[in-house]
Tab-separated table of C-alpha atoms in Angstrom:
chain	number	residue	atom	x	y	z
A	1	MET	CA	89.283	196.545	53.829
A	2	PRO	CA	92.128	194.008	53.540
A	3	GLN	CA	91.277	190.368	53.107
A	4	ASN	CA	91.904	188.586	56.372
A	5	PRO	CA	91.803	184.757	56.310
A	6	SER	CA	90.249	184.784	59.804
A	7	VAL	CA	87.299	186.818	58.523
A	8	ASN	CA	84.271	184.845	57.354
A	9	SER	CA	83.903	185.553	53.595
A	10	ASN	CA	80.149	184.883	53.926
A	11	LYS	CA	79.780	187.647	56.486
A	12	LEU	CA	77.126	190.091	55.471
A	13	LEU	CA	78.287	193.583	54.373
A	14	VAL	CA	76.338	196.764	53.818
A	15	VAL	CA	78.257	198.924	51.332
A	16	ILE	CA	77.230	202.578	50.999
A	17	THR	CA	78.088	205.361	48.628
A	18	SER	CA	76.409	208.649	47.620
A	19	LEU	CA	75.585	209.833	44.109
A	20	PRO	CA	74.571	213.241	42.724
A	21	ASP	CA	71.159	212.120	41.304
A	22	MET	CA	68.604	209.383	41.250
A	23	GLU	CA	69.197	208.457	37.614
A	24	LEU	CA	72.888	207.670	38.279
A	25	ALA	CA	72.012	205.887	41.504
A	26	LYS	CA	69.424	203.669	39.821
A	27	GLY	CA	71.849	202.769	37.034
A	28	LEU	CA	74.591	201.774	39.479
A	29	ALA	CA	72.176	199.914	41.711
A	30	ARG	CA	70.724	197.877	38.836
A	31	THR	CA	74.215	196.993	37.542
A	32	LEU	CA	75.374	195.899	41.014
A	33	VAL	CA	72.436	193.451	41.204
A	34	GLU	CA	72.766	192.317	37.578
A	35	GLU	CA	76.455	191.587	38.093
A	36	ASN	CA	75.784	189.629	41.341
A	37	LEU	CA	77.858	192.121	43.355
A	38	ALA	CA	74.833	192.867	45.566
A	39	ALA	CA	71.639	190.968	46.408
A	40	CYS	CA	69.683	194.146	47.086
A	41	VAL	CA	70.349	197.848	46.728
A	42	GLN	CA	68.305	200.532	48.425
A	43	LEU	CA	68.237	204.161	47.395
A	44	LEU	CA	67.393	207.045	49.638
A	45	ASN	CA	66.749	210.347	47.902
A	46	GLY	CA	66.772	213.781	49.508
A	47	MET	CA	70.015	213.503	51.475
A	48	GLN	CA	72.017	216.710	52.047
A	49	SER	CA	75.775	216.515	52.258
A	50	ILE	CA	77.999	219.308	53.607
A	51	TYR	CA	81.726	218.871	53.108
A	52	ARG	CA	85.002	220.615	52.399
A	53	TRP	CA	86.355	220.154	48.871
A	54	GLU	CA	89.507	221.918	47.602
A	55	GLY	CA	89.317	224.426	50.465
A	56	LYS	CA	85.620	225.344	49.994
A	57	ILE	CA	82.614	224.306	52.038
A	58	CYS	CA	80.134	222.651	49.679
A	59	GLN	CA	76.497	221.653	50.142
A	60	GLU	CA	74.909	219.180	47.696
A	61	HIS	CA	71.754	217.187	47.303
A	62	GLU	CA	72.657	213.517	46.968
A	63	VAL	CA	71.166	209.988	46.792
A	64	LEU	CA	72.373	207.417	49.333
A	65	LEU	CA	72.971	203.960	47.872
A	66	SER	CA	73.021	200.980	50.331
A	67	ALA	CA	74.068	197.606	48.768
A	68	LYS	CA	73.762	194.275	50.618
A	69	THR	CA	76.557	191.857	49.825
A	70	THR	CA	79.138	189.610	51.525
A	71	ALA	CA	82.706	190.127	52.646
A	72	SER	CA	83.926	187.902	49.781
A	73	LYS	CA	82.648	190.513	47.320
A	74	TRP	CA	84.277	193.536	49.028
A	75	LEU	CA	87.279	193.984	46.690
A	76	GLU	CA	85.144	193.425	43.599
A	77	ILE	CA	82.269	195.716	44.602
A	78	SER	CA	84.426	198.572	45.898
A	79	SER	CA	86.570	198.430	42.723
A	80	PHE	CA	83.473	198.426	40.587
A	81	ILE	CA	81.887	201.400	42.369
A	82	GLN	CA	85.216	203.323	42.180
A	83	LYS	CA	85.399	202.786	38.356
A	84	GLN	CA	81.731	203.647	37.746
A	85	HIS	CA	81.408	206.549	40.127
A	86	PRO	CA	81.247	210.158	38.784
A	87	TYR	CA	83.102	211.662	41.766
A	88	ASP	CA	86.910	211.948	41.966
A	89	VAL	CA	86.905	210.644	45.502
A	90	PRO	CA	83.675	208.700	46.113
A	91	GLU	CA	82.547	207.647	49.571
A	92	ILE	CA	82.701	203.827	49.622
A	93	LEU	CA	82.202	202.387	53.082
A	94	ALA	CA	81.333	198.884	54.274
A	95	PHE	CA	79.748	197.903	57.527
A	96	SER	CA	79.107	194.396	58.810
A	97	PRO	CA	76.050	194.093	60.960
A	98	GLU	CA	76.605	192.127	64.113
A	99	GLN	CA	73.148	190.608	63.961
A	100	TYR	CA	70.801	189.844	61.059
A	101	ALA	CA	68.073	187.330	60.306
A	102	GLN	CA	69.679	184.074	59.257
A	103	GLN	CA	67.208	183.599	56.352
A	104	TYR	CA	68.071	187.060	55.010
A	105	GLY	CA	71.816	186.411	55.283
A	106	GLU	CA	71.387	183.140	53.430
A	107	TRP	CA	69.421	184.866	50.701
A	108	VAL	CA	72.123	187.485	50.206
A	109	GLN	CA	74.833	184.812	49.968
A	110	THR	CA	72.751	182.841	47.439
A	111	GLU	CA	72.135	185.903	45.306
A	112	VAL	CA	75.743	187.218	45.194
A	113	ASN	CA	77.048	183.708	44.486
A	114	SER	CA	74.510	182.838	41.762
A	115	LYS	CA	75.674	182.702	38.120
A	116	GLN	CA	72.493	184.267	36.601
């Protein structure tokens, strides 16, 4: 996601990735919050992924990680996930919700911009 000067850097982003187990997902989630890369990370266990890898159809149990952050953190959070992720080619996607509660958006901005 290239940085575009016309894009509001405080715009809320939901960054998702999937991990092979809950232990790895919890560790990454905690670090994202500790490093102020995300205000909140939710984990959803029990996801099944079916995909083609190196010519074979694979089916795996995975954990979905959903991190709430801002557009100004995109390059940093995506790079961090890429470096910490156990997969060769991890899914790292960002979505920007068109609507969200103003109070929630302000909280996310405060959390990712804090120096704690």
